[in-house]
Amino acid sequence: MLFQDLNLNPAIIKAIEDQKYKKPTPIQEKAIPSVLSGKDLLGCAQTGTGKTAAFAIPILQKLSKDSSNNKIRALILAPTRELATQISESFKTYGQHLDVQTGVVFGGVTPKRHIKVLKREPSILVATPGRLLDLVEKGYADLSSVEFFVLDEADSMLDLGMKEDVKNIISKLPKVRQNMLFSATMPKEVSKLVNSILINPVKIEVESKSLNENGIRQQVYFVEEPDKTSLLLQLLKDKTFESVLVFARTKKKADKISKAINIANIRSKAIHGDKNQSERQKALELFKNKEARVLVATDVAARGIDIDKLSHVVNMDIPNVPEVYIHRIGRTGRAGMGGTAISFCSNQETTFLKDIEKLQGKSIEVVKSHP
Ligand code: AMP
């Protein structure tokens, strides 16, 4: 299937062509026609599958048919400011040849900026729940005209304790609307949310297994805790480690690892919850521009990071929740581009490794010859 087969507005097709996408990804192939036909959607998919375009393109298509209304008509909730920013950028990219405005609001910056954004009357608003609620309660944002509601990364939203805010926002939306919910994992709490929001949804599952088919090479190095940083520095000597995202379990560890890499004369930045918005943006920019080769991040800070051509993901530890591992490695090999995901596994972590292999239904290649 080609994008041209989806009956899209030529202005959207042009924007897609500008992006040089050859054809829709599997989730897009299924989601775009479903959303266009007015159905609710449940997407079990993570970043890297093309899920943002899977909802952004049909929403833009529908909004483009009638752009007379200057109220918020599409609301997209995302758990982090990074993800919210990226989603709004996607809407702007795919909608660049249309007369549709997109705005984004998130916590951590002064509300003044967002009041300005809302004054421009965007028909698409991407937001993190807390800040949006604040703006609604103060009368700056009106959700009474929302026709399309998207909840992205619902699982991490609940993990981050945003359930009440999300419920509160939903209670302010019109009863009749089209809903889309995306989640990489489906724990009970998310299923409950699904049942309360979606009506007869079309379910699309992009299996975690398909990641491997996306061309991600997965490797594991057995190494004890105190030697992990030295092993990382050793690996970084290899110039094919062009753009490396390193996951650390804690903020303190992330800082420590980043410092060690910088001391070894390799430019590295750390991002985590203790860094303020401008520090995070700056680190991300340096990494995207290839001025920093390595970005060390905690899981929460890394949510929604979307960087093309990430060559490697390195897990300094094995996550005890297999789905977290799947999330992490999805940062490389984006939309079919090759990449390598490396995990460091200590003696204590072998059971976590087994859980991951079980979830994926295959074992991970062990690299034996290393220092
Ligand atoms: P997402 O899963 O939405 O985070 O998207 C992951 C990446 O895939 C982004 O960098 C998109 O620009 C890219 N992408 C989205 N759709 C396609 C497509 N049909 N072909 C190639 N790349 C795509």
Short mmCIF file of C-alpha atoms and ligand atoms in Angstrom, two decimals:
data_model
loop_
_atom_site.label_atom_id
_atom_site.label_comp_id
_atom_site.label_asym_id
_atom_site.label_seq_id
_atom_site.Cartn_x
_atom_site.Cartn_y
_atom_site.Cartn_z
CA MET A 1 0.00 0.00 0.00
CA LEU A 2 1.11 3.54 -0.76
CA PHE A 3 0.10 6.82 0.91
CA GLN A 4 -1.46 7.73 -2.45
CA ASP A 5 -3.93 4.85 -1.97
CA LEU A 6 -5.34 6.38 1.23
CA ASN A 7 -7.40 9.13 -0.38
CA LEU A 8 -5.54 11.87 1.42
CA ASN A 9 -5.53 15.59 0.73
CA PRO A 10 -2.79 16.33 -1.87
CA ALA A 11 -1.31 18.90 0.56
CA ILE A 12 -0.77 16.11 3.11
CA ILE A 13 0.67 13.76 0.47
CA LYS A 14 3.09 16.52 -0.48
CA ALA A 15 4.21 16.92 3.13
CA ILE A 16 4.72 13.15 3.39
CA GLU A 17 6.72 13.17 0.18
CA ASP A 18 8.87 15.98 1.61
CA GLN A 19 9.68 13.56 4.45
CA LYS A 20 10.74 10.95 1.88
CA TYR A 21 8.59 8.24 3.46
CA LYS A 22 8.25 5.50 0.86
CA LYS A 23 5.14 3.82 2.21
CA PRO A 24 2.96 3.68 5.33
CA THR A 25 4.31 1.63 8.23
CA PRO A 26 2.07 -1.30 9.30
CA ILE A 27 0.35 0.74 12.03
CA GLN A 28 -0.28 3.60 9.62
CA GLU A 29 -1.71 1.25 7.00
CA LYS A 30 -4.33 0.07 9.47
CA ALA A 31 -4.89 3.18 11.56
CA ILE A 32 -5.30 5.84 8.87
CA PRO A 33 -8.36 4.28 7.12
CA SER A 34 -9.96 3.40 10.49
CA VAL A 35 -9.64 6.92 11.86
CA LEU A 36 -10.82 8.39 8.56
CA SER A 37 -13.94 6.25 8.76
CA GLY A 38 -14.71 7.74 12.18
CA LYS A 39 -13.85 4.76 14.38
CA ASP A 40 -12.22 4.83 17.80
CA LEU A 41 -8.75 3.33 17.86
CA LEU A 42 -6.69 1.30 20.28
CA GLY A 43 -3.03 1.07 19.30
CA CYS A 44 -0.70 -1.25 21.15
CA ALA A 45 2.47 0.26 19.84
CA GLN A 46 5.49 2.14 20.98
CA THR A 47 7.59 4.95 19.57
CA GLY A 48 9.48 3.91 16.47
CA THR A 49 6.51 2.28 14.77
CA GLY A 50 5.32 5.49 13.11
CA LYS A 51 2.38 5.77 15.49
CA THR A 52 2.43 9.58 15.62
CA ALA A 53 1.77 9.88 11.90
CA ALA A 54 -0.81 7.09 12.26
CA PHE A 55 -3.05 9.47 14.22
CA ALA A 56 -1.74 12.86 13.05
CA ILE A 57 -2.33 12.27 9.33
CA PRO A 58 -6.02 11.25 9.52
CA ILE A 59 -6.76 14.00 12.07
CA LEU A 60 -5.20 16.59 9.77
CA GLN A 61 -7.15 15.15 6.85
CA LYS A 62 -10.41 15.52 8.75
CA LEU A 63 -9.63 19.00 10.04
CA SER A 64 -8.55 20.20 6.60
CA LYS A 65 -12.05 19.62 5.28
CA ASP A 66 -13.36 22.48 7.38
CA SER A 67 -10.86 24.87 8.92
CA SER A 68 -13.38 27.60 9.67
CA ASN A 69 -13.71 26.84 13.38
CA ASN A 70 -11.05 28.46 15.53
CA LYS A 71 -11.65 26.35 18.63
CA ILE A 72 -9.53 23.43 19.89
CA ARG A 73 -10.83 20.55 17.77
CA ALA A 74 -8.12 17.95 18.35
CA LEU A 75 -6.56 17.34 21.75
CA ILE A 76 -3.54 15.10 22.17
CA LEU A 77 -2.31 14.25 25.66
CA ALA A 78 1.26 13.04 26.15
CA PRO A 79 3.11 12.18 29.36
CA THR A 80 6.23 14.32 28.91
CA ARG A 81 7.12 17.68 27.50
CA GLU A 82 9.62 16.06 25.11
CA LEU A 83 6.97 13.79 23.64
CA ALA A 84 4.42 16.61 23.50
CA THR A 85 6.90 18.79 21.62
CA GLN A 86 7.67 16.01 19.18
CA ILE A 87 4.02 15.27 18.50
CA SER A 88 3.31 18.93 17.82
CA GLU A 89 6.29 19.04 15.48
CA SER A 90 4.88 16.04 13.62
CA PHE A 91 1.51 17.78 13.22
CA LYS A 92 3.31 20.85 11.92
CA THR A 93 5.37 18.74 9.51
CA TYR A 94 2.48 16.77 8.04
CA GLY A 95 0.23 19.84 8.09
CA GLN A 96 2.75 22.32 6.70
CA HIS A 97 0.84 22.86 3.45
CA LEU A 98 -2.54 23.13 5.20
CA ASP A 99 -4.18 26.03 6.95
CA VAL A 100 -4.30 24.33 10.36
CA GLN A 101 -2.65 25.67 13.51
CA THR A 102 -0.98 23.46 16.13
CA GLY A 103 -0.13 24.53 19.67
CA VAL A 104 1.73 22.77 22.46
CA VAL A 105 1.61 23.31 26.23
CA PHE A 106 3.53 21.52 28.99
CA GLY A 107 4.71 22.00 32.53
CA GLY A 108 8.07 23.36 33.63
CA VAL A 109 7.97 26.67 31.78
CA THR A 110 6.07 29.85 32.62
CA PRO A 111 2.34 29.67 31.82
CA LYS A 112 2.65 33.06 30.05
CA ARG A 113 4.11 31.40 26.99
CA HIS A 114 1.20 29.01 26.84
CA ILE A 115 -1.40 31.70 27.25
CA LYS A 116 0.14 33.26 24.14
CA VAL A 117 -0.02 29.90 22.33
CA LEU A 118 -3.72 29.57 23.17
CA LYS A 119 -4.49 33.13 22.09
CA ARG A 120 -3.42 32.09 18.58
CA GLU A 121 -6.42 29.73 18.69
CA PRO A 122 -4.85 26.49 17.45
CA SER A 123 -7.27 23.84 16.25
CA ILE A 124 -4.82 21.15 17.37
CA LEU A 125 -3.50 21.24 20.91
CA VAL A 126 -0.84 18.86 22.24
CA ALA A 127 -0.45 18.96 26.01
CA THR A 128 0.80 17.30 29.15
CA PRO A 129 -2.16 16.72 31.49
CA GLY A 130 -1.19 18.85 34.54
CA ARG A 131 -0.45 22.05 32.68
CA LEU A 132 -3.50 21.70 30.46
CA LEU A 133 -5.78 21.26 33.44
CA ASP A 134 -4.31 24.35 35.00
CA LEU A 135 -4.97 26.38 31.85
CA VAL A 136 -8.52 25.03 31.55
CA GLU A 137 -9.31 25.82 35.16
CA LYS A 138 -8.00 29.37 34.77
CA GLY A 139 -10.20 29.82 31.71
CA TYR A 140 -7.41 30.01 29.10
CA ALA A 141 -8.25 26.79 27.31
CA ASP A 142 -11.73 25.71 26.24
CA LEU A 143 -12.19 22.01 25.52
CA SER A 144 -15.88 22.15 24.65
CA SER A 145 -15.29 21.79 20.89
CA VAL A 146 -12.90 18.84 20.92
CA GLU A 147 -13.82 16.35 18.20
CA PHE A 148 -10.68 14.21 18.30
CA PHE A 149 -9.05 13.04 21.51
CA VAL A 150 -5.74 11.15 21.57
CA LEU A 151 -4.10 9.68 24.64
CA ASP A 152 -0.51 8.80 23.77
CA GLU A 153 1.72 6.50 25.85
CA ALA A 154 -1.16 5.84 28.23
CA ASP A 155 0.92 3.34 30.22
CA SER A 156 3.65 5.82 31.05
CA MET A 157 1.04 8.46 31.86
CA LEU A 158 -0.41 6.19 34.52
CA ASP A 159 3.10 5.22 35.70
CA LEU A 160 3.80 8.89 36.23
CA GLY A 161 0.70 9.30 38.39
CA MET A 162 -1.34 11.32 35.89
CA LYS A 163 -4.52 9.24 36.13
CA GLU A 164 -6.62 11.79 38.02
CA ASP A 165 -5.57 14.66 35.77
CA VAL A 166 -6.40 12.60 32.68
CA LYS A 167 -9.83 11.66 34.07
CA ASN A 168 -10.49 15.25 34.96
CA ILE A 169 -9.63 16.43 31.47
CA ILE A 170 -11.84 13.76 29.90
CA SER A 171 -14.77 14.94 32.02
CA LYS A 172 -14.44 18.35 30.37
CA LEU A 173 -14.64 17.01 26.80
CA PRO A 174 -17.83 16.80 24.74
CA LYS A 175 -19.50 13.39 25.04
CA VAL A 176 -19.55 12.82 21.31
CA ARG A 177 -16.00 12.67 19.94
CA GLN A 178 -13.57 10.29 18.29
CA ASN A 179 -11.00 8.71 20.60
CA MET A 180 -7.59 7.15 20.07
CA LEU A 181 -5.47 5.56 22.74
CA PHE A 182 -1.90 4.33 22.33
CA SER A 183 0.06 2.29 24.81
CA ALA A 184 3.16 0.10 24.47
CA THR A 185 1.96 -2.17 27.27
CA MET A 186 -1.54 -3.05 28.48
CA PRO A 187 -1.51 -3.38 32.26
CA LYS A 188 -4.89 -3.61 34.06
CA GLU A 189 -5.09 0.10 34.78
CA VAL A 190 -4.67 0.93 31.11
CA SER A 191 -7.34 -1.64 30.12
CA LYS A 192 -9.73 0.06 32.54
CA LEU A 193 -9.00 3.40 30.92
CA VAL A 194 -9.50 1.85 27.48
CA ASN A 195 -12.92 0.54 28.49
CA SER A 196 -13.98 3.87 29.91
CA ILE A 197 -12.89 5.97 26.95
CA LEU A 198 -13.11 3.96 23.74
CA ILE A 199 -16.30 2.85 22.05
CA ASN A 200 -16.00 -0.28 19.85
CA PRO A 201 -12.41 0.53 18.98
CA VAL A 202 -10.46 -0.91 16.09
CA LYS A 203 -7.53 -2.68 17.75
CA ILE A 204 -4.12 -2.51 16.18
CA GLU A 205 -1.27 -4.38 17.69
CA VAL A 206 2.27 -3.87 16.53
CA GLU A 207 4.02 -6.63 18.38
CA SER A 208 7.20 -6.06 20.27
CA LYS A 209 8.61 -8.95 18.24
CA SER A 210 8.32 -6.91 15.07
CA LEU A 211 11.04 -4.71 16.47
CA ASN A 212 13.60 -7.32 15.63
CA GLU A 213 12.27 -7.50 12.12
CA ASN A 214 12.83 -3.76 12.03
CA GLY A 215 16.51 -4.54 11.95
CA ILE A 216 17.55 -3.99 15.53
CA ARG A 217 20.45 -6.15 16.55
CA GLN A 218 20.28 -7.08 20.21
CA GLN A 219 23.37 -8.06 22.16
CA VAL A 220 24.17 -8.76 25.77
CA TYR A 221 27.51 -8.43 27.54
CA PHE A 222 27.93 -10.23 30.86
CA VAL A 223 29.80 -7.83 33.10
CA GLU A 224 29.76 -7.10 36.81
CA GLU A 225 28.49 -3.78 38.15
CA PRO A 226 31.85 -2.10 38.97
CA ASP A 227 33.20 -2.79 35.46
CA LYS A 228 30.25 -1.53 33.48
CA THR A 229 31.47 2.04 32.93
CA SER A 230 34.92 0.85 31.79
CA LEU A 231 33.28 -1.51 29.34
CA LEU A 232 31.14 1.32 27.98
CA LEU A 233 34.23 3.52 27.51
CA GLN A 234 35.94 0.64 25.74
CA LEU A 235 33.00 0.22 23.35
CA LEU A 236 32.85 3.95 22.66
CA LYS A 237 36.38 3.79 21.20
CA ASP A 238 34.70 2.18 18.22
CA LYS A 239 33.78 5.00 15.83
CA THR A 240 30.77 3.09 14.50
CA PHE A 241 29.15 4.03 17.83
CA GLU A 242 28.11 7.25 16.15
CA SER A 243 25.11 8.33 18.14
CA VAL A 244 24.60 6.49 21.39
CA LEU A 245 21.75 6.65 23.88
CA VAL A 246 22.78 5.19 27.23
CA PHE A 247 20.15 4.23 29.78
CA ALA A 248 20.95 4.54 33.47
CA ARG A 249 18.70 3.39 36.29
CA THR A 250 19.02 6.51 38.44
CA LYS A 251 19.64 10.23 37.99
CA LYS A 252 22.83 9.98 40.03
CA LYS A 253 24.15 7.15 37.88
CA ALA A 254 23.29 9.03 34.71
CA ASP A 255 25.37 12.01 35.87
CA LYS A 256 28.25 9.80 36.95
CA ILE A 257 28.40 7.88 33.67
CA SER A 258 28.16 11.05 31.59
CA LYS A 259 30.99 12.59 33.59
CA ALA A 260 33.21 9.54 33.04
CA ILE A 261 32.57 9.68 29.29
CA ASN A 262 33.45 13.37 29.15
CA ILE A 263 36.66 12.71 31.06
CA ALA A 264 37.53 10.17 28.37
CA ASN A 265 37.26 13.06 25.88
CA ILE A 266 34.01 11.97 24.32
CA ARG A 267 31.28 14.59 24.44
CA SER A 268 28.33 13.42 26.46
CA LYS A 269 25.24 14.94 28.05
CA ALA A 270 22.92 13.62 30.72
CA ILE A 271 19.16 14.17 30.89
CA HIS A 272 16.91 13.28 33.77
CA GLY A 273 14.16 14.68 35.96
CA ASP A 274 16.48 16.97 37.94
CA LYS A 275 17.49 18.91 34.85
CA ASN A 276 15.30 21.86 33.96
CA GLN A 277 13.52 22.23 30.64
CA SER A 278 16.16 24.38 28.96
CA GLU A 279 19.00 22.08 30.07
CA ARG A 280 17.12 19.09 28.68
CA GLN A 281 16.34 20.81 25.38
CA LYS A 282 19.94 21.93 25.03
CA ALA A 283 21.29 18.45 25.72
CA LEU A 284 18.86 16.99 23.20
CA GLU A 285 19.82 19.57 20.57
CA LEU A 286 23.55 18.88 21.02
CA PHE A 287 22.88 15.18 20.66
CA LYS A 288 20.65 15.63 17.61
CA ASN A 289 23.23 17.90 15.95
CA LYS A 290 25.87 15.24 16.60
CA GLU A 291 27.88 17.67 18.73
CA ALA A 292 27.52 15.23 21.61
CA ARG A 293 28.04 11.58 20.66
CA VAL A 294 26.47 10.20 23.78
CA LEU A 295 23.28 11.01 25.66
CA VAL A 296 22.84 9.38 29.06
CA ALA A 297 19.21 9.26 30.18
CA THR A 298 16.89 7.79 32.74
CA ASP A 299 13.77 6.01 31.48
CA VAL A 300 11.35 8.81 32.23
CA ALA A 301 13.55 11.47 30.63
CA ALA A 302 14.01 9.30 27.55
CA ARG A 303 10.29 8.84 26.93
CA GLY A 304 9.38 10.21 23.58
CA ILE A 305 12.88 11.06 22.48
CA ASP A 306 12.80 10.78 18.74
CA ILE A 307 16.13 10.94 17.06
CA ASP A 308 16.68 9.72 13.55
CA LYS A 309 19.62 7.43 12.92
CA LEU A 310 20.45 6.49 16.48
CA SER A 311 23.22 3.93 15.97
CA HIS A 312 23.25 2.36 19.43
CA VAL A 313 21.26 2.04 22.59
CA VAL A 314 23.20 0.85 25.63
CA ASN A 315 21.46 -0.43 28.73
CA MET A 316 23.80 -0.06 31.69
CA ASP A 317 21.45 -2.38 33.55
CA ILE A 318 18.78 -4.90 32.61
CA PRO A 319 15.34 -3.46 33.39
CA ASN A 320 13.34 -5.68 35.73
CA VAL A 321 10.19 -5.01 33.69
CA PRO A 322 10.65 -6.55 30.20
CA GLU A 323 8.40 -3.94 28.56
CA VAL A 324 10.78 -1.21 29.72
CA TYR A 325 13.53 -2.99 27.79
CA ILE A 326 11.31 -3.04 24.71
CA HIS A 327 10.68 0.69 25.12
CA ARG A 328 14.38 1.38 25.44
CA ILE A 329 15.60 -0.59 22.46
CA GLY A 330 12.84 0.92 20.32
CA ARG A 331 14.89 4.12 20.30
CA THR A 332 17.26 2.61 17.77
CA GLY A 333 16.31 1.10 14.42
CA ARG A 334 13.55 3.68 14.10
CA ALA A 335 11.07 3.06 11.29
CA GLY A 336 13.16 0.31 9.81
CA MET A 337 16.62 1.83 10.06
CA GLY A 338 19.21 -0.57 11.45
CA GLY A 339 20.65 -0.14 14.93
CA THR A 340 22.19 -2.07 17.79
CA ALA A 341 20.84 -2.43 21.30
CA ILE A 342 23.47 -3.51 23.81
CA SER A 343 22.71 -4.56 27.37
CA PHE A 344 25.12 -4.99 30.25
CA CYS A 345 24.05 -7.84 32.48
CA SER A 346 25.48 -8.61 35.90
CA ASN A 347 25.05 -11.86 37.80
CA GLN A 348 22.10 -10.43 39.71
CA GLU A 349 20.31 -9.44 36.52
CA THR A 350 20.19 -12.78 34.69
CA THR A 351 16.58 -13.48 35.71
CA PHE A 352 15.51 -10.13 34.22
CA LEU A 353 17.29 -11.08 31.01
CA LYS A 354 15.39 -14.39 30.90
CA ASP A 355 12.07 -12.51 31.28
CA ILE A 356 12.95 -10.32 28.31
CA GLU A 357 13.90 -13.30 26.18
CA LYS A 358 10.65 -14.98 27.14
CA LEU A 359 8.61 -11.93 26.13
CA GLN A 360 10.36 -11.74 22.78
CA GLY A 361 10.25 -15.49 22.25
CA LYS A 362 13.93 -15.61 21.35
CA SER A 363 17.31 -15.42 22.98
CA ILE A 364 19.60 -12.43 22.73
CA GLU A 365 23.06 -12.79 21.19
CA VAL A 366 25.77 -12.98 23.86
CA VAL A 367 29.03 -11.18 23.12
CA LYS A 368 31.67 -13.28 24.81
CA SER A 369 34.94 -11.73 23.73
CA HIS A 370 35.19 -8.43 25.54
CA PRO A 371 37.64 -6.99 28.02
P1 AMP B 1 6.95 7.43 15.95
O1 AMP B 1 6.71 5.96 16.16
O2 AMP B 1 5.73 8.17 15.67
O3 AMP B 1 7.74 8.00 17.09
O4 AMP B 1 7.85 7.60 14.62
C1 AMP B 1 9.15 7.12 14.54
C2 AMP B 1 9.94 7.71 13.40
O5 AMP B 1 9.51 7.14 12.18
C3 AMP B 1 9.86 9.21 13.22
O6 AMP B 1 11.19 9.69 13.13
C4 AMP B 1 9.12 9.42 11.92
O7 AMP B 1 9.62 10.54 11.23
C5 AMP B 1 9.42 8.14 11.16
N1 AMP B 1 8.32 7.70 10.27
C6 AMP B 1 7.00 7.79 10.49
N2 AMP B 1 6.30 7.25 9.47
C7 AMP B 1 7.20 6.80 8.58
C8 AMP B 1 7.11 6.14 7.31
N3 AMP B 1 5.93 5.82 6.77
N4 AMP B 1 8.26 5.81 6.67
C9 AMP B 1 9.46 6.12 7.23
N5 AMP B 1 9.63 6.75 8.41
C10 AMP B 1 8.51 7.08 9.09
#
